Coordinates of C-alpha atoms in Angstrom, one line a residue:
X13 CA -127.1 66.2 -15.0
X14 CA -126.6 70.3 -14.0
X15 CA -128.5 72.5 -16.3
X16 CA -125.9 74.4 -19.2
X17 CA -124.5 77.3 -19.3
X18 CA -126.9 80.1 -20.4
X19 CA -123.7 80.9 -23.4
X20 CA -124.1 76.8 -24.2
X21 CA -124.8 76.4 -28.1
X22 CA -127.4 74.4 -29.0
X23 CA -125.2 71.3 -29.2
X24 CA -123.4 71.8 -25.6
X25 CA -127.5 71.6 -25.0
X26 CA -128.6 68.6 -25.9
X27 CA -130.0 65.7 -23.8
X28 CA -132.0 62.6 -24.8
X29 CA -135.6 63.0 -25.2
X30 CA -138.3 61.7 -23.0
X31 CA -140.7 59.3 -23.4
X32 CA -143.6 61.5 -24.0
X33 CA -140.8 62.4 -27.3
X34 CA -140.0 60.0 -28.6
X35 CA -143.5 59.1 -29.1
X36 CA -144.2 62.1 -31.3
X37 CA -141.8 60.9 -33.9
X38 CA -143.7 59.4 -36.3
X39 CA -140.9 57.1 -38.0
X40 CA -139.7 55.2 -34.7
X41 CA -142.9 53.4 -35.6
X42 CA -141.7 52.0 -38.4
X43 CA -139.0 50.4 -36.7
X44 CA -138.6 46.8 -35.7
X45 CA -137.1 46.6 -31.6
X46 CA -133.3 46.5 -32.5
X47 CA -133.4 49.3 -34.6
X48 CA -135.7 51.1 -32.7
X49 CA -132.9 50.9 -29.5
X50 CA -130.0 51.8 -31.9
X51 CA -132.3 54.6 -32.9
X52 CA -133.9 55.5 -29.4
X53 CA -129.8 55.5 -27.9
X54 CA -128.9 58.1 -30.2
X55 CA -131.5 60.2 -30.6
X56 CA -130.3 63.7 -28.5
X57 CA -133.1 67.0 -28.3
X58 CA -132.2 71.2 -28.0
X59 CA -133.9 73.6 -27.1
X60 CA -133.6 77.0 -29.8
X61 CA -133.7 80.1 -29.1
X62 CA -136.2 82.8 -31.0
X63 CA -133.2 83.3 -34.1
X64 CA -131.5 81.0 -32.7
X65 CA -129.9 78.6 -36.4
X66 CA -130.1 75.0 -36.6
X67 CA -128.0 74.8 -40.2
X68 CA -126.2 77.1 -41.8
X69 CA -125.0 77.4 -45.6
X70 CA -121.7 75.6 -45.9
X71 CA -121.4 73.5 -42.8
X72 CA -121.0 70.1 -42.8
X73 CA -123.9 68.3 -42.1
X74 CA -123.7 66.2 -38.7
X75 CA -127.4 65.4 -38.3
X76 CA -130.9 64.5 -39.4
X77 CA -133.1 67.1 -37.5
X78 CA -137.0 67.1 -36.7
X79 CA -139.3 69.8 -35.2
X80 CA -140.4 68.2 -31.1
X81 CA -142.4 71.9 -30.8
X82 CA -141.8 75.3 -32.6
X83 CA -141.6 76.5 -35.9
X84 CA -138.0 77.0 -37.8
X85 CA -138.1 78.3 -41.7
X86 CA -135.2 77.0 -44.4
X87 CA -134.1 79.7 -46.9
X88 CA -131.3 80.6 -48.5
X89 CA -129.4 84.6 -49.2
X90 CA -128.5 85.1 -53.1
X91 CA -125.6 87.0 -54.0
X92 CA -127.3 89.9 -53.7
X93 CA -127.9 89.6 -50.0
X94 CA -132.0 88.7 -50.2
X95 CA -133.8 86.0 -48.5
X96 CA -135.6 83.4 -50.1
X97 CA -137.7 81.4 -48.0
X98 CA -138.6 77.9 -49.4
X99 CA -141.0 76.8 -46.2
X100 CA -141.6 76.5 -42.7
X101 CA -141.3 72.9 -40.4
X102 CA -143.9 73.0 -38.1
X103 CA -144.3 70.4 -35.4
X104 CA -143.7 66.8 -36.8
X105 CA -141.5 68.0 -39.7
X106 CA -137.9 66.2 -40.7
X107 CA -135.6 67.8 -42.4
X108 CA -132.0 67.7 -44.2
X109 CA -132.2 64.3 -45.7
X110 CA -130.9 64.3 -48.8
X111 CA -127.7 66.6 -47.4
X112 CA -127.4 63.6 -45.1
X113 CA -127.5 61.1 -47.8
X114 CA -124.7 62.6 -49.5
X115 CA -123.6 63.9 -46.3
X116 CA -122.6 66.8 -48.3
X117 CA -122.5 70.7 -46.7
X118 CA -126.0 72.4 -46.5
X119 CA -126.9 74.5 -48.9
X120 CA -129.9 76.4 -46.4
X121 CA -130.2 77.5 -43.0
X122 CA -132.3 76.6 -40.3
X123 CA -133.5 79.2 -38.1
X124 CA -135.5 78.9 -35.3
X125 CA -139.4 81.5 -35.4
X126 CA -139.2 80.8 -31.9
X127 CA -138.7 79.5 -28.9
X128 CA -138.7 75.4 -30.8
X129 CA -137.4 71.7 -29.7
X130 CA -135.2 70.4 -32.3
X131 CA -134.5 66.5 -32.1
X132 CA -131.3 65.5 -33.7
X133 CA -130.3 61.7 -35.0
X134 CA -126.7 61.5 -35.8
X135 CA -125.7 60.7 -39.6
X136 CA -123.8 57.7 -39.1
X137 CA -127.4 56.6 -37.5
X138 CA -129.0 57.9 -40.5
X139 CA -127.5 55.7 -42.7
X140 CA -127.1 52.7 -40.5
X141 CA -131.2 53.2 -40.3
X142 CA -130.7 53.3 -43.9
X143 CA -128.3 50.1 -44.3
X144 CA -131.2 47.8 -41.8
X145 CA -134.6 48.8 -42.1
X146 CA -136.8 48.4 -44.5
X147 CA -139.4 50.8 -43.0
X148 CA -137.2 54.2 -42.2
X149 CA -136.0 53.6 -45.8
X150 CA -139.4 53.8 -47.1
X151 CA -140.3 56.9 -44.7
X152 CA -137.3 58.7 -46.1
X153 CA -138.2 57.5 -49.7
X154 CA -141.8 59.4 -48.7
X155 CA -140.1 62.4 -47.7
X156 CA -137.5 62.6 -50.2
X157 CA -140.8 62.2 -53.4
X158 CA -142.7 64.5 -51.7
X159 CA -140.0 67.6 -50.5
X160 CA -139.4 67.9 -54.7
X161 CA -143.0 68.6 -54.9
X162 CA -143.3 71.3 -52.1
X163 CA -139.5 72.8 -53.5
X164 CA -141.1 73.0 -57.4
X165 CA -144.7 74.7 -55.5
X166 CA -142.4 77.4 -53.3
X167 CA -140.7 78.4 -56.3
X168 CA -144.5 79.1 -58.2
X169 CA -145.0 80.9 -55.0
X170 CA -142.4 83.2 -55.2
X171 CA -143.6 84.0 -58.7
X172 CA -146.9 84.8 -57.9
X173 CA -148.4 88.7 -57.1
X174 CA -151.4 87.6 -55.7
X175 CA -150.7 87.7 -52.1
X176 CA -153.8 86.1 -50.9
X177 CA -152.9 82.6 -53.2
X178 CA -149.6 83.1 -51.9
X179 CA -150.5 83.4 -48.5
X180 CA -153.1 80.3 -49.0
X181 CA -150.1 78.5 -51.3
X182 CA -147.4 78.7 -48.2
X183 CA -150.7 77.7 -46.0
X184 CA -150.8 74.6 -47.5
X185 CA -147.4 73.4 -48.0
X186 CA -147.3 73.6 -43.3
X187 CA -150.0 71.6 -43.5
X188 CA -148.9 68.4 -45.7
X189 CA -149.6 65.2 -44.2
X190 CA -147.1 63.2 -45.0
X191 CA -144.0 65.8 -43.9
X192 CA -145.9 67.2 -41.2
X193 CA -147.2 63.5 -39.7
X194 CA -150.0 64.7 -36.4
X195 CA -150.0 68.4 -37.1
X196 CA -154.0 68.1 -36.8
X197 CA -155.9 70.9 -38.8
X198 CA -154.9 73.4 -36.2
X199 CA -151.4 75.6 -37.0
X200 CA -150.2 77.8 -33.6
X201 CA -148.5 80.7 -36.1
X202 CA -148.1 84.2 -35.9
X203 CA -149.2 86.3 -38.4
X204 CA -145.3 87.8 -38.0
X205 CA -144.8 84.7 -37.9
X206 CA -146.4 83.7 -41.1
X207 CA -145.7 87.4 -43.2
X208 CA -141.2 86.1 -42.4
X209 CA -142.6 82.2 -44.9
X210 CA -144.7 84.0 -46.7
X211 CA -142.2 87.3 -47.5
X212 CA -145.2 89.8 -47.2
X213 CA -146.0 92.6 -44.6
X214 CA -147.8 91.7 -41.5
X215 CA -151.0 94.1 -42.2
X216 CA -150.9 91.9 -45.9
X217 CA -151.0 89.0 -44.6
X218 CA -154.0 89.5 -41.8
X219 CA -156.1 90.8 -44.9
X220 CA -155.0 87.5 -46.8
X221 CA -156.5 85.5 -43.9
X222 CA -159.5 87.7 -43.3
X223 CA -160.1 86.7 -47.2
X224 CA -159.5 83.4 -46.6
X225 CA -162.0 82.9 -43.2
X226 CA -164.5 84.6 -45.4
X227 CA -164.1 82.4 -48.4
X228 CA -164.1 79.7 -45.8
X229 CA -160.9 78.7 -46.0
X230 CA -159.8 78.7 -42.6
X231 CA -160.2 80.0 -39.2
X232 CA -158.7 82.0 -37.7
X233 CA -158.0 81.1 -33.6
X234 CA -156.6 82.3 -31.2
X235 CA -152.6 81.7 -31.0
X236 CA -153.6 79.6 -34.3
X237 CA -154.9 79.1 -38.0
X238 CA -157.6 76.1 -38.1
X239 CA -157.5 74.9 -41.9
X240 CA -161.6 74.3 -43.1
X241 CA -160.8 73.4 -46.5
X242 CA -157.8 72.6 -47.5
X243 CA -157.9 71.9 -51.0
X244 CA -158.8 75.0 -51.6
X245 CA -155.8 76.9 -50.2
X246 CA -154.0 74.5 -52.1
X247 CA -155.5 75.5 -56.1
X248 CA -156.5 78.6 -55.0
X249 CA -160.1 78.2 -55.4
X250 CA -161.9 80.6 -52.8

């Protein structure tokens, strides 16, 4: 297959997944052979450039998406043009199941914060799996339940005036083992990317990370962060 032209869209850049890429998709392991074959045949992956939108508010849903590598941001713009960030989506995260279930237009934007590899399952195949796979149904139900808790927490974070707690709770959300299985204890993220997600300046995020590290909640490593005490990040008890 010849490489796509430089100005190709995200959709035009799509291709089948490799065996290695398929191995990190958590819900594939829950499918029966026939179900898995149907899903693998339909799955596609594309390289999203930094700043590129995967989903836009008002666009009809066509795929259910997941992050194989990179980092995405879920946000919306209000009537005044201000952006509210709901959450970041690290590797292993699949999103948009509520929109796919209802086959409605997106009510949020999904944007790549850096070059990312994004996989997509067509919405028709998504519904076929819902109709045929018990394992897939359970995965989606867990996603929906966990996502509800995540958004409630996001609203709480948005109202917090303490920057250290805002950063701590935002980091804890990125280390959700249900929504982002396989991420492990280390998240590859820059201070600027975290600043975009939290809605603070990079300098203030740096100060918060220094505080969290001094309290033993995290360890700052080259190119990322290691969580030492996830419960402390969630509760703000540091």
